[in-house]
CSV table of N, CA and C in Angstrom, one decimal:
chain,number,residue,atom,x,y,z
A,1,UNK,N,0.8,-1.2,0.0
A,1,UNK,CA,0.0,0.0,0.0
A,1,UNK,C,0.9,1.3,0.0
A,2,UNK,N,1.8,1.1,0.9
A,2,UNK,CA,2.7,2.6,0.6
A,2,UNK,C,3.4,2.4,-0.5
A,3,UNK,N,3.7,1.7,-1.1
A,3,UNK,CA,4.4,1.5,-2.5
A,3,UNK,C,3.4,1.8,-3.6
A,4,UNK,N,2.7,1.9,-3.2
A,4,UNK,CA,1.3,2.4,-4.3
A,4,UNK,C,1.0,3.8,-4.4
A,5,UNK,N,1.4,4.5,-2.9
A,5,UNK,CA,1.1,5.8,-2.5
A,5,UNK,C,2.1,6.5,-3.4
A,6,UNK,N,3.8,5.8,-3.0
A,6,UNK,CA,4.8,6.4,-3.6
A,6,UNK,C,4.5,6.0,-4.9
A,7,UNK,N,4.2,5.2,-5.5
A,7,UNK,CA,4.2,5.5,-7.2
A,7,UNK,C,3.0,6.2,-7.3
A,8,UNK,N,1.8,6.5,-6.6
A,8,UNK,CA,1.0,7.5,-7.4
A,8,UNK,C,1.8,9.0,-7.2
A,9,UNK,N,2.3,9.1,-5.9
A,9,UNK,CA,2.9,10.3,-5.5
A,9,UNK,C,4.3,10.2,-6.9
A,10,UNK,N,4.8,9.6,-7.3
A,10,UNK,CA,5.5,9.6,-8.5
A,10,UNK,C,5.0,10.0,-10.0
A,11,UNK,N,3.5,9.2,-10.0
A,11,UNK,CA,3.1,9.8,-11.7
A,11,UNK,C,2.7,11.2,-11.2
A,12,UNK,N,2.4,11.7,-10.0
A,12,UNK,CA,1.4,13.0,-9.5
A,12,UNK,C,2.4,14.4,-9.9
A,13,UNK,N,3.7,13.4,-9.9
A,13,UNK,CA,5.0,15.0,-10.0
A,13,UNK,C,5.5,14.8,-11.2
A,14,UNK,N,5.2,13.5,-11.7
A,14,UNK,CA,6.3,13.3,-13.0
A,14,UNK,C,4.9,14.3,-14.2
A,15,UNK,N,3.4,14.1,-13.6
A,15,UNK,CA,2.3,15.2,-14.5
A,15,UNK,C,2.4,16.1,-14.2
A,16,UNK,N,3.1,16.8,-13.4
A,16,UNK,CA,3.1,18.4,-12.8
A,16,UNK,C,4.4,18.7,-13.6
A,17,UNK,N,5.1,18.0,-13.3
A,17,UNK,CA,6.6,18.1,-14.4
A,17,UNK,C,6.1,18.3,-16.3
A,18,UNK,N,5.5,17.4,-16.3
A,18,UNK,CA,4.7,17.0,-18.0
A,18,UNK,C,4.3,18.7,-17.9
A,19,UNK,N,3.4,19.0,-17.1
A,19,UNK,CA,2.2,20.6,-17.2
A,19,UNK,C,3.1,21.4,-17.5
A,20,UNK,N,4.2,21.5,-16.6
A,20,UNK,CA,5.3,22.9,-16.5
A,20,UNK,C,5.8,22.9,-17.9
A,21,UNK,N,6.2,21.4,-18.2
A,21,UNK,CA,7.2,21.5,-19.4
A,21,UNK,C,6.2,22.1,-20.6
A,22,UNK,N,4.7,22.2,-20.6
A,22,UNK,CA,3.7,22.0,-22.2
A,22,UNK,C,3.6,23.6,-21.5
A,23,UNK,N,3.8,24.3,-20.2
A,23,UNK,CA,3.4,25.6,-20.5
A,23,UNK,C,4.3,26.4,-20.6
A,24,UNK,N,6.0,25.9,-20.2
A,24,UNK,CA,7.0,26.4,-21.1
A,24,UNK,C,7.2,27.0,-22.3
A,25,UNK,N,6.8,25.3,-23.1
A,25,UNK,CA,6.6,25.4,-24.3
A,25,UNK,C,5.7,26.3,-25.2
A,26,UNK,N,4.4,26.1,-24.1
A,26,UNK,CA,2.9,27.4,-24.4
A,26,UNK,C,3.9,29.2,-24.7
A,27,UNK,N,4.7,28.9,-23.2
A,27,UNK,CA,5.3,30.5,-23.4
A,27,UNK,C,6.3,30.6,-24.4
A,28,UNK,N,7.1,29.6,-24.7
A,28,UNK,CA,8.1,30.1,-25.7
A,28,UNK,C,7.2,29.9,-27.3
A,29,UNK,N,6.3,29.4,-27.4
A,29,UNK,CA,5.3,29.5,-29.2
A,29,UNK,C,5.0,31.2,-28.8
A,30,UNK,N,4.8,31.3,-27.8
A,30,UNK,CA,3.3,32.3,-27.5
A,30,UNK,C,4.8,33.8,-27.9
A,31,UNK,N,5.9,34.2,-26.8
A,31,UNK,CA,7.2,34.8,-27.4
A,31,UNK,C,7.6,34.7,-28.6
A,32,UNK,N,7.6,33.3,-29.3
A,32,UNK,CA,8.2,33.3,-31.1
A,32,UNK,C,7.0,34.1,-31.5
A,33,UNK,N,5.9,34.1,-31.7
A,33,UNK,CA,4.5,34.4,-32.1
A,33,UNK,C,5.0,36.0,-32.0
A,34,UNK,N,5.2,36.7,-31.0
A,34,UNK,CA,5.1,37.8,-30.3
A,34,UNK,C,6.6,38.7,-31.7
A,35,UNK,N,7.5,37.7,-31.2
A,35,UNK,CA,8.7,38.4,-32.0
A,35,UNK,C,8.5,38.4,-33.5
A,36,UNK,N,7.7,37.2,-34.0
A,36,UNK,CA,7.5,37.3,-35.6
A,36,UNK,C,6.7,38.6,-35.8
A,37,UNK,N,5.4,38.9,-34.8
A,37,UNK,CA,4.3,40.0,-35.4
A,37,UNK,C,5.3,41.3,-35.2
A,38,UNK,N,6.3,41.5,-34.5
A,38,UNK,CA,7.0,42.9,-34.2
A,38,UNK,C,7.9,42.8,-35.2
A,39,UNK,N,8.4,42.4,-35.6
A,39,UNK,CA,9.6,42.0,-36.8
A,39,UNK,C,8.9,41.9,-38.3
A,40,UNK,N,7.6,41.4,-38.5
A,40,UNK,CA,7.0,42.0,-39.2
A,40,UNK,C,6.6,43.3,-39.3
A,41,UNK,N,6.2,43.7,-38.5
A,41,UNK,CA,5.9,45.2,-37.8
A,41,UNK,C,6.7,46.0,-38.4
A,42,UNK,N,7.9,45.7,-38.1
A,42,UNK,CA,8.9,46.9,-38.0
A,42,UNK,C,9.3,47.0,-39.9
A,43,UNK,N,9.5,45.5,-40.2
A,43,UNK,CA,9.6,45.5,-41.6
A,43,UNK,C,8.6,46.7,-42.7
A,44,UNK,N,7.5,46.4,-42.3
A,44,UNK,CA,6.4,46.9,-42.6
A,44,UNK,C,6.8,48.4,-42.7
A,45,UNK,N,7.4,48.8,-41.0
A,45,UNK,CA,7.1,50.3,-41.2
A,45,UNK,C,8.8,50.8,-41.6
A,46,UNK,N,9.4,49.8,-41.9
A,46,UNK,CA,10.8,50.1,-42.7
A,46,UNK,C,10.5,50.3,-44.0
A,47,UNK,N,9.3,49.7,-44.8
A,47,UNK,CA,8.9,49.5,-46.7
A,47,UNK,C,8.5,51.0,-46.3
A,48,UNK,N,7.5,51.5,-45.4
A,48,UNK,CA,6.4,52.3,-45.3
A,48,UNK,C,7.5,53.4,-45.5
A,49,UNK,N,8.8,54.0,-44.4
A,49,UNK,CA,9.7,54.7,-44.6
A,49,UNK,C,10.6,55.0,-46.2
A,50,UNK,N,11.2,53.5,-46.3
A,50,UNK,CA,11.6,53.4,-47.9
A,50,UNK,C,10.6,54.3,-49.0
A,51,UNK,N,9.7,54.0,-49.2
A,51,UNK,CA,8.4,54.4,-49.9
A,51,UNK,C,8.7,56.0,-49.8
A,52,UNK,N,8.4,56.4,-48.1
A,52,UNK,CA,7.9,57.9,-47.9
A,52,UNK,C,9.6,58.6,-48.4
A,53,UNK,N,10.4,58.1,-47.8
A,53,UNK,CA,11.8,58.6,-48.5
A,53,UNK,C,12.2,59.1,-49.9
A,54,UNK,N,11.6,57.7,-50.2
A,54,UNK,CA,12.1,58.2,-52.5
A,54,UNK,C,10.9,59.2,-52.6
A,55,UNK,N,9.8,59.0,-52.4
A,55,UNK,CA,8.5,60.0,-52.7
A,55,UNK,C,9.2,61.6,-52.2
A,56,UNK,N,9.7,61.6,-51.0
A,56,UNK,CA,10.4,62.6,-50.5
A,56,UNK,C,11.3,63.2,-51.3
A,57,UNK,N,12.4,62.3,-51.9
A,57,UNK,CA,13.0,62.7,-52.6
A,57,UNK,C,13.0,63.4,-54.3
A,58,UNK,N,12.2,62.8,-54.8
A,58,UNK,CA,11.2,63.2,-55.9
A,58,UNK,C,10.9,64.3,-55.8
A,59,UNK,N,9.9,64.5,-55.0
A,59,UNK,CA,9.4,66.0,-54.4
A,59,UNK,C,9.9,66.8,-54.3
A,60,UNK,N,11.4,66.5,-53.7
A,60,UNK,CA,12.2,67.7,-53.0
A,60,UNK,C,12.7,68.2,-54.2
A,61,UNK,N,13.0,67.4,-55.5
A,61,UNK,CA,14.1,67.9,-56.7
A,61,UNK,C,12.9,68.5,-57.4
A,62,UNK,N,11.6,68.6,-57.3
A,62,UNK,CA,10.8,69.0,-58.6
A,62,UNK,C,10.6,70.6,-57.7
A,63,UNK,N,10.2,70.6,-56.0
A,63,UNK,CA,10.5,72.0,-55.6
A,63,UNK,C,11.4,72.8,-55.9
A,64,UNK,N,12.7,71.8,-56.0
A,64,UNK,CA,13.8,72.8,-55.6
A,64,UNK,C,13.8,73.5,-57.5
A,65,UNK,N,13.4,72.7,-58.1
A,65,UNK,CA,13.6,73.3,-59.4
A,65,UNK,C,12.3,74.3,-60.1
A,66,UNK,N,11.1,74.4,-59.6
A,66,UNK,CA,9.8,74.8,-59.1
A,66,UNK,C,10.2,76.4,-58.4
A,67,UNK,N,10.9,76.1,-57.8
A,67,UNK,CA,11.5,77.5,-56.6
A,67,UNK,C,12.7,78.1,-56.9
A,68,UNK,N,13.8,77.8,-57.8
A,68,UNK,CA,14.7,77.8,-57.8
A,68,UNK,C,15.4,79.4,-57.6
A,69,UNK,N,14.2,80.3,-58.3
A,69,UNK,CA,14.4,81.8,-57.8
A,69,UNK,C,14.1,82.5,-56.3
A,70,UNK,N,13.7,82.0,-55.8
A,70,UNK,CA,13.4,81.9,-54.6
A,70,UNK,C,14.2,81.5,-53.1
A,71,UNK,N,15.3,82.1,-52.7
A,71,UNK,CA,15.8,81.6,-51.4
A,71,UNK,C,15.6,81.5,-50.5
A,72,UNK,N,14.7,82.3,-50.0
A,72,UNK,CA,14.0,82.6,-48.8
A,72,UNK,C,13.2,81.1,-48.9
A,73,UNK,N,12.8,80.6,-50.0
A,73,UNK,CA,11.5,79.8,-50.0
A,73,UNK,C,12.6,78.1,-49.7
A,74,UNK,N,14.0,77.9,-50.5
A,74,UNK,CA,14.8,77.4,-50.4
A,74,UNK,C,15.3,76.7,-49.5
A,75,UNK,N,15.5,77.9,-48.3
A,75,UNK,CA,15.9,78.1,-47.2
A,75,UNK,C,15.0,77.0,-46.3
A,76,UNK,N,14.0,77.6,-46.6
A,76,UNK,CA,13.1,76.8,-45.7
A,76,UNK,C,12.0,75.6,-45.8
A,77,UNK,N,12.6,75.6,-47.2
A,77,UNK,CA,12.5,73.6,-47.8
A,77,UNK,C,13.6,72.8,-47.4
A,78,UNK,N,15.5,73.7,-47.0
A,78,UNK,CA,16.2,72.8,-46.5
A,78,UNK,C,15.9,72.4,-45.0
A,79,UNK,N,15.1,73.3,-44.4
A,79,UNK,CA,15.1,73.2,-42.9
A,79,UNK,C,14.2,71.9,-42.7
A,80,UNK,N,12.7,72.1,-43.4
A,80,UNK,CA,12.1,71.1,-43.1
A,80,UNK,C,12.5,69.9,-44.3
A,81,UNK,N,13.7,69.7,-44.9
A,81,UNK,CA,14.1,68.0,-45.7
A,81,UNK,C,15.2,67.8,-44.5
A,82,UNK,N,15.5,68.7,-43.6
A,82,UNK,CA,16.2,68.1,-42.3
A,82,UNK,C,15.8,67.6,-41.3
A,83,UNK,N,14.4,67.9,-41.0
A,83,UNK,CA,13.4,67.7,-39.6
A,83,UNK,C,13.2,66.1,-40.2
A,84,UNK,N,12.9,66.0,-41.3
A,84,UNK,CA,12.2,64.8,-41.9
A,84,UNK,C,13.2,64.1,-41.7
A,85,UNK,N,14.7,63.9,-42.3
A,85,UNK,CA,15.7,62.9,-42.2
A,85,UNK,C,15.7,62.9,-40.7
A,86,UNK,N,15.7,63.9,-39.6
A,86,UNK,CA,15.6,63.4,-38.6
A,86,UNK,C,14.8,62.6,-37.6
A,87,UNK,N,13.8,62.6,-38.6
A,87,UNK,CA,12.2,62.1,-37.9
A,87,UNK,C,12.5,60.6,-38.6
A,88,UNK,N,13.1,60.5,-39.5
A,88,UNK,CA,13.2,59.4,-40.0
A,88,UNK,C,14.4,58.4,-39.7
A,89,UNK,N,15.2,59.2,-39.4
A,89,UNK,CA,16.4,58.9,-38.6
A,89,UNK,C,15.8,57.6,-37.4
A,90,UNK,N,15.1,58.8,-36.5
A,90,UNK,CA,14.9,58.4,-35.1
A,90,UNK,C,14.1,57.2,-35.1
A,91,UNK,N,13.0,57.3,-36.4
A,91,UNK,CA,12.5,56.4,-36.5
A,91,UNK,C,12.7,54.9,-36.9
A,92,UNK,N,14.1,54.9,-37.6
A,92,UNK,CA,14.6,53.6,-37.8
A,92,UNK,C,15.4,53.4,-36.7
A,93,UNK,N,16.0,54.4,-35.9
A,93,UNK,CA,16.7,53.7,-34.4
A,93,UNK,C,15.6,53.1,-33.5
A,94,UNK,N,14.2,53.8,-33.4
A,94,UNK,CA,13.4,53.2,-32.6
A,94,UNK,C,12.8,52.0,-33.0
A,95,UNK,N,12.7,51.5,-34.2
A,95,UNK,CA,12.4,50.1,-35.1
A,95,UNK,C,13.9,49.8,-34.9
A,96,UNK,N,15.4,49.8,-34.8
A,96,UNK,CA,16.0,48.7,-34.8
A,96,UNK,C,16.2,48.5,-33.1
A,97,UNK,N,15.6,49.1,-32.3
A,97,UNK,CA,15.8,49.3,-31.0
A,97,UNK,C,14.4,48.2,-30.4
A,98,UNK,N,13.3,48.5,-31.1
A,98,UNK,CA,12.1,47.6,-30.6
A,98,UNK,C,12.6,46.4,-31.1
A,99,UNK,N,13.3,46.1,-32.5
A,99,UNK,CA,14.0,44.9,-32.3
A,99,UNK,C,14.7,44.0,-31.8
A,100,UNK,N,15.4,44.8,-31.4
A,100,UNK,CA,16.7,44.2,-30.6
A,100,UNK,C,16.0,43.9,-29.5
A,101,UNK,N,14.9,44.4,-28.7
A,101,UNK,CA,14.6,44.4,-27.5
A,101,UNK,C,13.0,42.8,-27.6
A,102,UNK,N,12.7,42.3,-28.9
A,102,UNK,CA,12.2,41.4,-28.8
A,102,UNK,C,13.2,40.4,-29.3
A,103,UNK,N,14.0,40.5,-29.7
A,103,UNK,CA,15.2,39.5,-29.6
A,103,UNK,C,15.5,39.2,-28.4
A,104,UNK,N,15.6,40.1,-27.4
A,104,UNK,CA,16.5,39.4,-26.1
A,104,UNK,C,15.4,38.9,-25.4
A,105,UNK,N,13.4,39.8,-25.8
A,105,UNK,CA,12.6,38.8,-24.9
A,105,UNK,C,12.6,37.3,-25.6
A,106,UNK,N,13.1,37.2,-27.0
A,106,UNK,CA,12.4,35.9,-27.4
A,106,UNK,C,13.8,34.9,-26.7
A,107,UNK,N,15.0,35.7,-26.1
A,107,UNK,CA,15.8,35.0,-26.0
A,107,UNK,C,15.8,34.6,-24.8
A,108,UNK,N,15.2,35.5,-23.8
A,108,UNK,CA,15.1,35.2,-22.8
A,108,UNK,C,14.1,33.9,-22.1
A,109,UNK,N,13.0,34.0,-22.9
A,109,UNK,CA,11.9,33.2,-23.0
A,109,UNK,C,12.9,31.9,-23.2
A,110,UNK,N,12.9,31.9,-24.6
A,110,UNK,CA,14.2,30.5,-24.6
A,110,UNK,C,14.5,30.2,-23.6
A,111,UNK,N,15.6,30.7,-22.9
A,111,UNK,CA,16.2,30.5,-21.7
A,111,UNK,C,15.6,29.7,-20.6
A,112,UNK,N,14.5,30.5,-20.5
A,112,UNK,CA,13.9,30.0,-19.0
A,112,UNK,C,13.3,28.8,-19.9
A,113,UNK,N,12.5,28.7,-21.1
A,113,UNK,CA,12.6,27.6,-21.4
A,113,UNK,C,13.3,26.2,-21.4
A,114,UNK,N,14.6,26.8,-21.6
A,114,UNK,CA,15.4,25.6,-21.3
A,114,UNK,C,15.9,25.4,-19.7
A,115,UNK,N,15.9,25.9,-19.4
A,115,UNK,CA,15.9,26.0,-17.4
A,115,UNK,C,14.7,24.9,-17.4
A,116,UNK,N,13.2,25.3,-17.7
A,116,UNK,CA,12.2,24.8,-17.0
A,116,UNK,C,12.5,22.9,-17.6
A,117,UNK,N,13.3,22.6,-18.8
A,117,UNK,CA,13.1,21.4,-19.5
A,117,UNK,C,14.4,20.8,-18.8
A,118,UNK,N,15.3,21.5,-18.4
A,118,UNK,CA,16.5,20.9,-17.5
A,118,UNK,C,16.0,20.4,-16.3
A,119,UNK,N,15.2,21.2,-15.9
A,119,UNK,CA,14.9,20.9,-14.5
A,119,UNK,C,14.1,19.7,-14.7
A,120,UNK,N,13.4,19.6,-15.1
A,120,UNK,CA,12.4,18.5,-15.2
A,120,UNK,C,12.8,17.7,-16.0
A,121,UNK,N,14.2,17.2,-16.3
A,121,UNK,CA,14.8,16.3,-16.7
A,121,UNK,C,15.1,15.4,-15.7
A,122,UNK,N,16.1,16.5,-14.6
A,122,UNK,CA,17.0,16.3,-13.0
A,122,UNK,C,15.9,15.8,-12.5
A,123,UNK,N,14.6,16.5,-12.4
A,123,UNK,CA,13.4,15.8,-11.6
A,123,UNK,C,13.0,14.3,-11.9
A,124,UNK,N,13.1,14.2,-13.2
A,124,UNK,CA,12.7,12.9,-14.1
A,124,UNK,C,13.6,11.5,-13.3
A,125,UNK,N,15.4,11.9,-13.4
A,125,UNK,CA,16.2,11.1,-13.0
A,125,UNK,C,15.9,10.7,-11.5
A,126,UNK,N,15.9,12.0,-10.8
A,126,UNK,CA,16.0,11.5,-9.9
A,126,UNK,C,14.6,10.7,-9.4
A,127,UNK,N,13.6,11.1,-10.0
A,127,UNK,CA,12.3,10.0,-9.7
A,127,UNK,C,12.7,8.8,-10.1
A,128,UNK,N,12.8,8.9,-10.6
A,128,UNK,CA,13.5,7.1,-11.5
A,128,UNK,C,14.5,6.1,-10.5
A,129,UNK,N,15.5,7.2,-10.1
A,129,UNK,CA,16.3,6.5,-9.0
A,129,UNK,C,15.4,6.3,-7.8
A,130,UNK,N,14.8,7.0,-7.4
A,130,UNK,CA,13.7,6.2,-6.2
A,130,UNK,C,13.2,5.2,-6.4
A,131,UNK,N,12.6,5.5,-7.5
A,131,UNK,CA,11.3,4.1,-7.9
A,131,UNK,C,12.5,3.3,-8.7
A,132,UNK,N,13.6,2.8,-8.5
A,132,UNK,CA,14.6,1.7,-8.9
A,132,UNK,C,14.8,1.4,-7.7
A,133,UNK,N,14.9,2.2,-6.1
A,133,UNK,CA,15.5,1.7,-5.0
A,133,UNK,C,14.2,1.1,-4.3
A,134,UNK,N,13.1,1.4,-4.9
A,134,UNK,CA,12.1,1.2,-3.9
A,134,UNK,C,11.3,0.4,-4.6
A,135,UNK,N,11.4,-0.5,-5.8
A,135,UNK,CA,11.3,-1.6,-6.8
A,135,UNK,C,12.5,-2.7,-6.0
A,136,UNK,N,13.6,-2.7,-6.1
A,136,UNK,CA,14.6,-3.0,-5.1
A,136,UNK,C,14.1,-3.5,-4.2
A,137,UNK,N,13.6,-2.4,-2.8
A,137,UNK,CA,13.1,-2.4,-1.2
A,137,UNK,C,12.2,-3.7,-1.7
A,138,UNK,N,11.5,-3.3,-2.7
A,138,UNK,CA,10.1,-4.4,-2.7
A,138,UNK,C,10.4,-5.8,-3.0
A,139,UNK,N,11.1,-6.0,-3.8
A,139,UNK,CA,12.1,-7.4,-4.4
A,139,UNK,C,12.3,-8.0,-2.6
A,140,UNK,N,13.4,-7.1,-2.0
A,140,UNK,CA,14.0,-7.6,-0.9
A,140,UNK,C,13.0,-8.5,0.0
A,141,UNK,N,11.9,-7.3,0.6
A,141,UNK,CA,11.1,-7.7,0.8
A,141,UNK,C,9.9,-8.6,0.8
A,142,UNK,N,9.6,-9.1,-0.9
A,142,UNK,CA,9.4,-10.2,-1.5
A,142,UNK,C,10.1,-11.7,-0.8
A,143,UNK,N,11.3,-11.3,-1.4
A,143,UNK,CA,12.0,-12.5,-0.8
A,143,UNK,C,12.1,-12.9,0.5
A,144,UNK,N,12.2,-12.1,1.0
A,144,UNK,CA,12.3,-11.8,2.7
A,144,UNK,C,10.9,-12.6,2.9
A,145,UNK,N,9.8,-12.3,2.5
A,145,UNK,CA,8.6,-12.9,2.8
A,145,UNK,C,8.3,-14.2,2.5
A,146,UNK,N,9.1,-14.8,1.1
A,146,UNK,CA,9.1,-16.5,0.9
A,146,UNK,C,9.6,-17.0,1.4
A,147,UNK,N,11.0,-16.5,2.1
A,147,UNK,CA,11.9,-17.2,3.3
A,147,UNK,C,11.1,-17.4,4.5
A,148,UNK,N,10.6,-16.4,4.9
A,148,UNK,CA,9.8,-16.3,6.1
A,148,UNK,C,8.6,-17.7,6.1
A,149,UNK,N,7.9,-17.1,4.9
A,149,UNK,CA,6.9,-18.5,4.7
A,149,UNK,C,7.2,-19.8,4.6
A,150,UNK,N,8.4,-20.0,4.2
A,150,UNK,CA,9.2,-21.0,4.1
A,150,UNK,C,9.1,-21.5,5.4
A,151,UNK,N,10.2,-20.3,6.2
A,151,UNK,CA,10.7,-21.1,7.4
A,151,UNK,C,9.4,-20.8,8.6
A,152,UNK,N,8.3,-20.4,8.5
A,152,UNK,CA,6.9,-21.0,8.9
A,152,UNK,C,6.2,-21.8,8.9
A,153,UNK,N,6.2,-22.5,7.9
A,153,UNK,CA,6.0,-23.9,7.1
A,153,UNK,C,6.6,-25.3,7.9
A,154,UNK,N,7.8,-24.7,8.0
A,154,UNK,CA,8.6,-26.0,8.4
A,154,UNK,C,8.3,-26.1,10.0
A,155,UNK,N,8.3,-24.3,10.2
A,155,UNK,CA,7.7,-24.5,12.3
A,155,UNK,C,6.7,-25.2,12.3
A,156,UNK,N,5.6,-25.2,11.4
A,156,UNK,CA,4.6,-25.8,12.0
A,156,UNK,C,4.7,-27.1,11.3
A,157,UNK,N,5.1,-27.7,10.7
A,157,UNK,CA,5.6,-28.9,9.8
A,157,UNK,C,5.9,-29.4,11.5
A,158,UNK,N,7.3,-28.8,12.2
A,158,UNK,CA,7.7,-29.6,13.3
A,158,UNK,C,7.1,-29.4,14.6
A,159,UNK,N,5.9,-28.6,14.5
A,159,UNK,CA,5.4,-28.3,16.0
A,159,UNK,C,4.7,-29.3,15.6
A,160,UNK,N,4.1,-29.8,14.0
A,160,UNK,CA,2.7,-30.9,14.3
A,160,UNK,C,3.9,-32.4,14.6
A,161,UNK,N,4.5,-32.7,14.0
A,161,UNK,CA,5.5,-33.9,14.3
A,161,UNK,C,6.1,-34.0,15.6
A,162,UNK,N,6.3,-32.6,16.3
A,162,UNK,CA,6.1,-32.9,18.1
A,162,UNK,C,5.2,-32.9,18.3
A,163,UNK,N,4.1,-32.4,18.2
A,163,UNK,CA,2.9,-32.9,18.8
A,163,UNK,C,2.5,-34.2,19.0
A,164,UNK,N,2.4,-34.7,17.2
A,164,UNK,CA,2.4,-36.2,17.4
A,164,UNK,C,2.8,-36.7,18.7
A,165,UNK,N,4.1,-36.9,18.3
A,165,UNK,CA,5.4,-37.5,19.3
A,165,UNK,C,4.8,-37.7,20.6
A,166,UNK,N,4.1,-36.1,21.3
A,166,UNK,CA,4.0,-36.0,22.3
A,166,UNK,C,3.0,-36.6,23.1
A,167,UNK,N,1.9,-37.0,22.1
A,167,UNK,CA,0.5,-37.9,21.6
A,167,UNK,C,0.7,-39.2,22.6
């Protein structure tokens, strides 16, 4: 009966072990998921920049040739094709910066991933070595019990053959 207890108390951690390891796994799909939609994302708004850029640039040569008498007007088409390279600037540091920063979550996620599947490896072994010592205990004990029955057998085998005797 307690050998029953300890092997249910064995499948009871080796399925809590099983749970941990599938919601690991849940979190690291659920992180890859997360880093593909931002990496898409950012792609997206890198075409979206490309695009506004050449359009920009197009623009800027048909003004500049549009205005070309004009300095005052000049002046102040270079100020604002500077704000824009800067707006655009910033904007690709903060797209390769949101990237970098789901790279280290997806990498972190990994990590503890692999932490939670280690562990519950070590947990695996070491269950195993119990339930081999305590499969063992049981054997011993087995035998211990046919010797015993054995040499009960034979007590009363010779308490009945004294008896007789004593008859």
């Amino acid at each position: 009966a307690q050998g029953r207890e300890r092997l249910r108390g064995f499948a009871r951690q080796l399925g809590q072990l099983f749970d941990g390891a599938e919601r690991a796994a849940a979190a690291a799909r659920h992180w890859e998921a997360q880093w593909t939609a931002s990496f898409r994302h950012v792609l997206e708004q890198r075409q979206d920049h490309d695009y506004a850029s050449v359009s920009y640039e197009v623009e800027l040569r048909d003004l500049r040739q549009a205005l070309a008498a004009s300095e005052a007007r000049a002046a102040e088409l270079a100020r604002e094709a500077q704000g824009l390279r800067e707006a655009a600037r910033a904007g690709a540091e903060g797209a390769q910066r949101r990237e970098a920063e789901h790279r280290a979550a997806l990498g972190a996620a990994q990590d503890a991933a692999q932490r939670y599947l280690s562990a519950g490896e070590q947990q695996r072994r070491l269950l195993e070595q119990r339930l081999e010592k305590e499969a063992e205990d049981a054997r011993t004990l087995r035998a211990e019990m046919q010797r015993l029955g054995v040499d009960l057998a034979a007590e009363r085998a010779e308490r009945g053959r004294v008896e007789k005797e004593a008859r």
